[in-house]
CSV table of C-alpha atoms in Angstrom, one decimal:
chain,number,residue,atom,x,y,z
A,1,MET,CA,0.0,0.0,0.0
A,2,ILE,CA,1.4,3.4,-1.0
A,3,LEU,CA,0.8,6.3,1.3
A,4,ALA,CA,-0.1,9.6,-0.4
A,5,THR,CA,-1.5,13.0,0.4
A,6,ASP,CA,-3.5,15.4,-1.6
A,7,LEU,CA,-0.5,17.6,-2.3
A,8,LEU,CA,2.3,15.1,-2.6
A,9,SER,CA,3.1,12.3,-5.0
A,10,THR,CA,5.2,9.2,-4.3
A,11,TYR,CA,8.3,8.4,-6.2
A,12,LEU,CA,8.8,4.6,-6.1
A,13,LEU,CA,12.3,3.4,-5.6
A,14,ARG,CA,13.3,0.9,-8.3
A,15,ALA,CA,16.1,-1.4,-9.3
A,16,THR,CA,18.0,-0.1,-12.4
A,17,ALA,CA,21.4,0.2,-13.8
A,18,GLN,CA,21.6,3.8,-12.7
A,19,GLN,CA,22.4,4.6,-9.1
A,20,SER,CA,21.4,8.2,-8.4
A,21,ASN,CA,21.2,11.5,-10.3
A,22,ALA,CA,20.1,13.4,-7.2
A,23,THR,CA,22.1,16.5,-6.3
A,24,CYS,CA,22.3,17.7,-2.8
A,25,LEU,CA,22.3,21.4,-1.9
A,26,PRO,CA,25.8,22.7,-0.8
A,27,GLN,CA,24.7,23.3,2.8
A,28,TYR,CA,24.2,19.5,3.1
A,29,ASN,CA,27.7,18.5,2.0
A,30,TRP,CA,28.3,17.4,5.6
A,31,MET,CA,26.1,14.4,4.7
A,32,ASN,CA,28.7,13.0,2.3
A,33,ASN,CA,30.7,10.0,3.2
A,34,SER,CA,34.5,9.6,3.1
A,35,GLN,CA,34.2,8.9,-0.6
A,36,ASN,CA,32.4,12.1,-1.2
A,37,GLN,CA,29.2,10.3,-2.0
A,38,ASN,CA,25.9,12.0,-1.0
A,39,PRO,CA,23.3,10.0,0.9
A,40,CYS,CA,21.3,9.3,-2.3
A,41,VAL,CA,24.3,7.5,-3.8
A,42,VAL,CA,25.0,5.6,-0.6
A,43,ALA,CA,21.3,4.6,-0.4
A,44,SER,CA,21.4,3.2,-3.9
A,45,TYR,CA,24.3,1.0,-3.0
A,46,ILE,CA,22.8,-0.5,0.2
A,47,MET,CA,19.4,-0.9,-1.4
A,48,GLY,CA,21.0,-2.7,-4.4
A,49,VAL,CA,22.1,-5.5,-2.1
A,50,CYS,CA,18.5,-6.8,-1.9
A,51,TRP,CA,18.2,-6.5,-5.7
A,52,ASN,CA,21.5,-8.0,-6.7
A,53,GLY,CA,22.6,-4.9,-8.5
A,54,PRO,CA,22.6,-1.1,-8.6
A,55,PHE,CA,19.5,0.6,-7.3
A,56,ASP,CA,18.0,3.8,-8.7
A,57,VAL,CA,17.4,6.7,-6.3
A,58,PRO,CA,16.1,9.4,-8.7
A,59,ALA,CA,16.2,13.1,-8.0
A,60,LEU,CA,13.1,14.5,-6.4
A,61,GLY,CA,10.8,17.0,-8.2
A,62,PRO,CA,8.5,19.5,-6.5
A,63,GLY,CA,5.9,17.9,-4.3
A,64,ILE,CA,7.4,14.4,-4.6
A,65,TYR,CA,8.8,12.1,-1.9
A,66,TYR,CA,10.4,8.7,-1.8
A,67,TYR,CA,8.6,5.5,-0.8
A,68,GLN,CA,9.2,1.8,-0.9
A,69,VAL,CA,9.3,-0.4,-4.0
A,70,ASN,CA,6.0,-1.9,-5.1
A,71,GLY,CA,5.1,-5.1,-3.3
A,72,LEU,CA,6.5,-6.3,0.0
A,73,PRO,CA,9.5,-4.2,1.2
A,74,THR,CA,12.8,-6.0,1.4
A,75,ALA,CA,15.1,-6.2,4.4
A,76,CYS,CA,17.2,-3.4,2.9
A,77,GLU,CA,14.2,-1.1,2.9
A,78,CYS,CA,13.1,-2.1,6.3
A,79,SER,CA,16.5,-1.2,7.9
A,80,ALA,CA,16.7,2.0,9.9
A,81,VAL,CA,20.0,2.8,8.1
A,82,ALA,CA,18.3,2.8,4.7
A,83,TYR,CA,15.5,4.9,6.0
A,84,CYS,CA,18.0,7.5,7.4
A,85,LEU,CA,19.8,7.6,4.1
A,86,ILE,CA,16.7,8.0,2.0
A,87,SER,CA,15.4,10.6,4.4
A,88,ALA,CA,18.7,12.5,4.2
A,89,CYS,CA,18.6,12.2,0.4
A,90,ALA,CA,15.2,13.9,0.4
A,91,ALA,CA,16.2,16.5,3.0
A,92,CYS,CA,19.4,17.5,1.1
A,93,GLN,CA,17.1,18.3,-1.9
A,94,ASN,CA,14.8,20.3,0.3
A,95,GLY,CA,12.2,17.6,-0.1
A,96,PRO,CA,9.8,15.9,2.4
A,97,TYR,CA,10.2,12.5,3.8
A,98,PHE,CA,8.1,10.0,5.8
A,99,ASN,CA,8.6,9.4,9.5
A,100,TRP,CA,9.8,5.9,10.5
A,101,PRO,CA,6.4,4.4,11.5
A,102,SER,CA,5.0,5.3,8.1
A,103,TRP,CA,8.1,4.1,6.2
A,104,SER,CA,8.2,0.8,8.0
A,105,ARG,CA,4.4,0.1,8.2
A,106,ASN,CA,4.5,-2.7,5.7
A,107,CYS,CA,7.7,-4.3,7.2
A,108,SER,CA,7.1,-7.6,9.0
A,109,THR,CA,10.5,-7.0,10.7
A,110,ALA,CA,12.3,-3.7,11.1
A,111,TYR,CA,16.1,-3.6,11.5
A,112,VAL,CA,17.7,-1.2,13.8
A,113,GLY,CA,20.9,-1.3,11.8
A,114,TYR,CA,21.8,-2.6,8.4
A,115,PRO,CA,21.4,-6.5,8.3
A,116,PHE,CA,23.9,-7.1,5.5
A,117,SER,CA,27.5,-6.5,4.7
A,118,ILE,CA,28.2,-3.1,3.3
A,119,PRO,CA,28.8,-3.5,-0.4
A,120,SER,CA,32.1,-2.5,-1.9
A,121,GLY,CA,32.4,0.9,-3.5
A,122,THR,CA,30.7,2.9,-0.7
A,123,ALA,CA,30.7,3.6,3.0
A,124,ILE,CA,27.9,4.3,5.4
A,125,PRO,CA,28.4,7.5,7.4
A,126,GLN,CA,28.0,7.3,11.1
A,127,TRP,CA,25.1,9.7,11.3
A,128,ALA,CA,22.9,7.1,9.4
A,129,TYR,CA,22.9,4.8,12.4
A,130,GLN,CA,20.3,6.8,14.3
A,131,ASN,CA,18.0,4.7,16.4
A,132,VAL,CA,14.8,5.9,14.7
A,133,THR,CA,12.9,3.0,16.2
A,134,SER,CA,12.8,4.9,19.4
A,135,SER,CA,12.8,8.5,18.2
A,136,GLY,CA,10.3,7.8,15.3
A,137,ASP,CA,11.9,10.1,12.9
A,138,PHE,CA,15.1,11.1,11.1
A,139,ASN,CA,16.7,13.9,13.1
A,140,ILE,CA,18.8,16.2,10.8
A,141,GLY,CA,20.3,18.2,13.7
A,142,LEU,CA,21.4,15.0,15.4
A,143,ALA,CA,22.9,13.7,12.2
A,144,GLN,CA,24.9,16.8,11.7
A,145,GLU,CA,26.1,16.7,15.3
A,146,VAL,CA,27.2,13.0,15.0
A,147,GLY,CA,28.9,13.6,11.6
A,148,ASP,CA,30.5,11.1,9.2
A,149,GLY,CA,33.1,9.1,11.1
A,150,PRO,CA,33.8,6.6,12.1
A,151,GLU,CA,32.2,4.8,9.3
A,152,SER,CA,31.3,1.3,10.5
A,153,ALA,CA,28.8,-1.5,10.0
A,154,ALA,CA,25.5,-1.3,11.8
A,155,PRO,CA,24.3,-3.8,14.5
A,156,THR,CA,21.9,-6.4,13.3
A,157,ALA,CA,19.5,-6.3,16.2
A,158,LEU,CA,15.9,-6.7,15.3
A,159,VAL,CA,12.8,-5.0,16.5
A,160,THR,CA,9.2,-5.3,15.4
A,161,THR,CA,7.0,-2.3,14.5
A,162,SER,CA,3.3,-1.9,14.6
A,163,SER,CA,1.3,-0.7,11.7
A,164,THR,CA,0.4,3.0,11.8
A,165,THR,CA,-0.6,5.9,9.6
A,166,ALA,CA,1.3,9.1,9.6
A,167,SER,CA,1.9,12.1,7.4
A,168,PRO,CA,5.2,12.7,5.7
A,169,THR,CA,7.7,14.8,7.7
A,170,PRO,CA,7.6,18.5,6.6
A,171,PRO,CA,10.5,19.5,4.3
A,172,PRO,CA,13.6,20.7,6.1
A,173,THR,CA,13.0,24.3,4.8
A,174,SER,CA,11.0,24.7,8.0
A,175,PHE,CA,14.1,23.8,10.0
A,176,THR,CA,16.2,26.9,10.8
A,177,LEU,CA,19.2,27.6,13.0
A,178,SER,CA,19.4,30.8,15.0
A,179,THR,CA,21.8,32.2,17.5
A,180,THR,CA,18.9,34.1,19.2
A,181,LEU,CA,15.5,33.0,20.2
A,182,PRO,CA,12.5,35.3,19.7
A,183,SER,CA,10.9,36.5,22.8
A,184,THR,CA,7.8,34.6,23.9
A,185,GLN,CA,6.8,37.3,26.4
A,186,PRO,CA,5.1,40.5,25.4
A,187,LEU,CA,7.0,43.7,25.9
A,188,THR,CA,6.1,45.6,29.0
A,189,THR,CA,6.5,49.2,29.8
A,190,SER,CA,8.5,50.1,32.9
A,191,SER,CA,6.4,51.2,35.9
A,192,ILE,CA,7.5,54.7,36.7
A,193,SER,CA,5.8,56.4,39.7
A,194,PHE,CA,5.6,60.1,39.5
A,195,ALA,CA,5.0,62.3,42.7
A,196,SER,CA,1.5,63.6,42.5
A,197,SER,CA,1.1,67.4,42.8
A,198,THR,CA,-2.5,67.0,44.2
A,199,SER,CA,-1.4,67.0,47.8
A,200,SER,CA,0.9,70.1,47.6
A,201,SER,CA,-1.7,72.0,45.5
A,202,SER,CA,-4.3,71.2,48.1
A,203,THR,CA,-2.0,72.4,50.9
A,204,GLN,CA,-1.2,75.5,49.0
A,205,LYS,CA,-4.8,76.2,48.2
A,206,GLY,CA,-5.8,75.5,51.8
A,207,ALA,CA,-3.2,77.9,53.0
A,208,ILE,CA,-4.4,80.6,50.6
A,209,VAL,CA,-8.1,80.1,51.5
A,210,GLY,CA,-7.2,80.0,55.2
A,211,GLY,CA,-5.2,83.2,55.0
A,212,VAL,CA,-8.0,85.0,53.2
A,213,VAL,CA,-10.6,83.8,55.6
A,214,GLY,CA,-8.4,84.5,58.6
A,215,GLY,CA,-7.5,87.9,57.3
A,216,GLY,CA,-11.1,88.7,56.7
A,217,VAL,CA,-12.1,87.7,60.2
A,218,GLY,CA,-9.3,89.8,61.6
A,219,LEU,CA,-10.3,92.9,59.6
A,220,ALA,CA,-13.9,92.5,60.7
A,221,ALA,CA,-12.9,92.2,64.3
A,222,ALA,CA,-10.7,95.3,64.0
A,223,ALA,CA,-13.4,97.3,62.3
A,224,THR,CA,-15.9,96.3,65.1
A,225,VAL,CA,-13.5,97.4,67.8
A,226,THR,CA,-12.8,100.7,66.0
A,227,TRP,CA,-16.5,101.3,65.5
A,228,PHE,CA,-17.1,100.6,69.2
A,229,PHE,CA,-14.5,103.1,70.4
A,230,VAL,CA,-15.6,105.8,67.9
A,231,CYS,CA,-19.3,105.5,68.9
A,232,ARG,CA,-18.4,105.5,72.5
A,233,ARG,CA,-16.3,108.6,72.1
A,234,ARG,CA,-19.0,110.4,70.2
A,235,LYS,CA,-21.5,109.4,72.9
A,236,ILE,CA,-19.2,110.9,75.6
A,237,ARG,CA,-18.7,114.2,73.7
A,238,LEU,CA,-22.3,114.8,72.8
A,239,PRO,CA,-23.7,117.7,75.0
A,240,ARG,CA,-26.7,117.1,77.1
A,241,ALA,CA,-29.8,119.2,76.7
A,242,ASP,CA,-29.9,120.6,80.3
A,243,ASP,CA,-26.4,122.0,79.9
A,244,ASP,CA,-27.8,124.6,77.4
A,245,GLU,CA,-30.3,125.7,79.9
């Protein structure tokens, strides 16, 4: 059974005299082995073991991804090493690739490593020995960290996988490296407290009002006292009527 999506088409791997015409982008040169072979070429070698000859891994076109050969997958295709190489081959062309559960869904037995002797004429880089049976996917960052050497044969331990349905892994164009991380917190303005002028204004206003009121009361009191003494003096100085007689 071939997995497909509405937007992507499958490119079936097939046995042929040609090995691979796929070209990796320069930023993926770290994927090359000691013989300067890209992962597509290496994959064609190790897949050819199960087909008794060279195996074609063609270049990907837009919206196309690799999948297994028609029919029951071979032990080569069901090895995690082959999956990593095919995934890396797709990634280095900026193409999508399946996760491991989807790739191995038709395998009766899935191999953690590569179950055969490495054919002459190639070498499997160390990064292709990822244990994708536990991680579930080819990890480009981990592959780059591990690097090429030492190039050695994979263990032949066996694991079984359960059937599952999953979507292809997004193309590595969504994988970016950055020395800085964007802030996940909203920017906040600093809290600055300013001294309120309300209290001082009230105090000043109260002093002014109090001074006016107090001054008014003082003037009224002074006027009353003055009026009292003036009236009293006038009263004293007024002549009596019997004095004129």
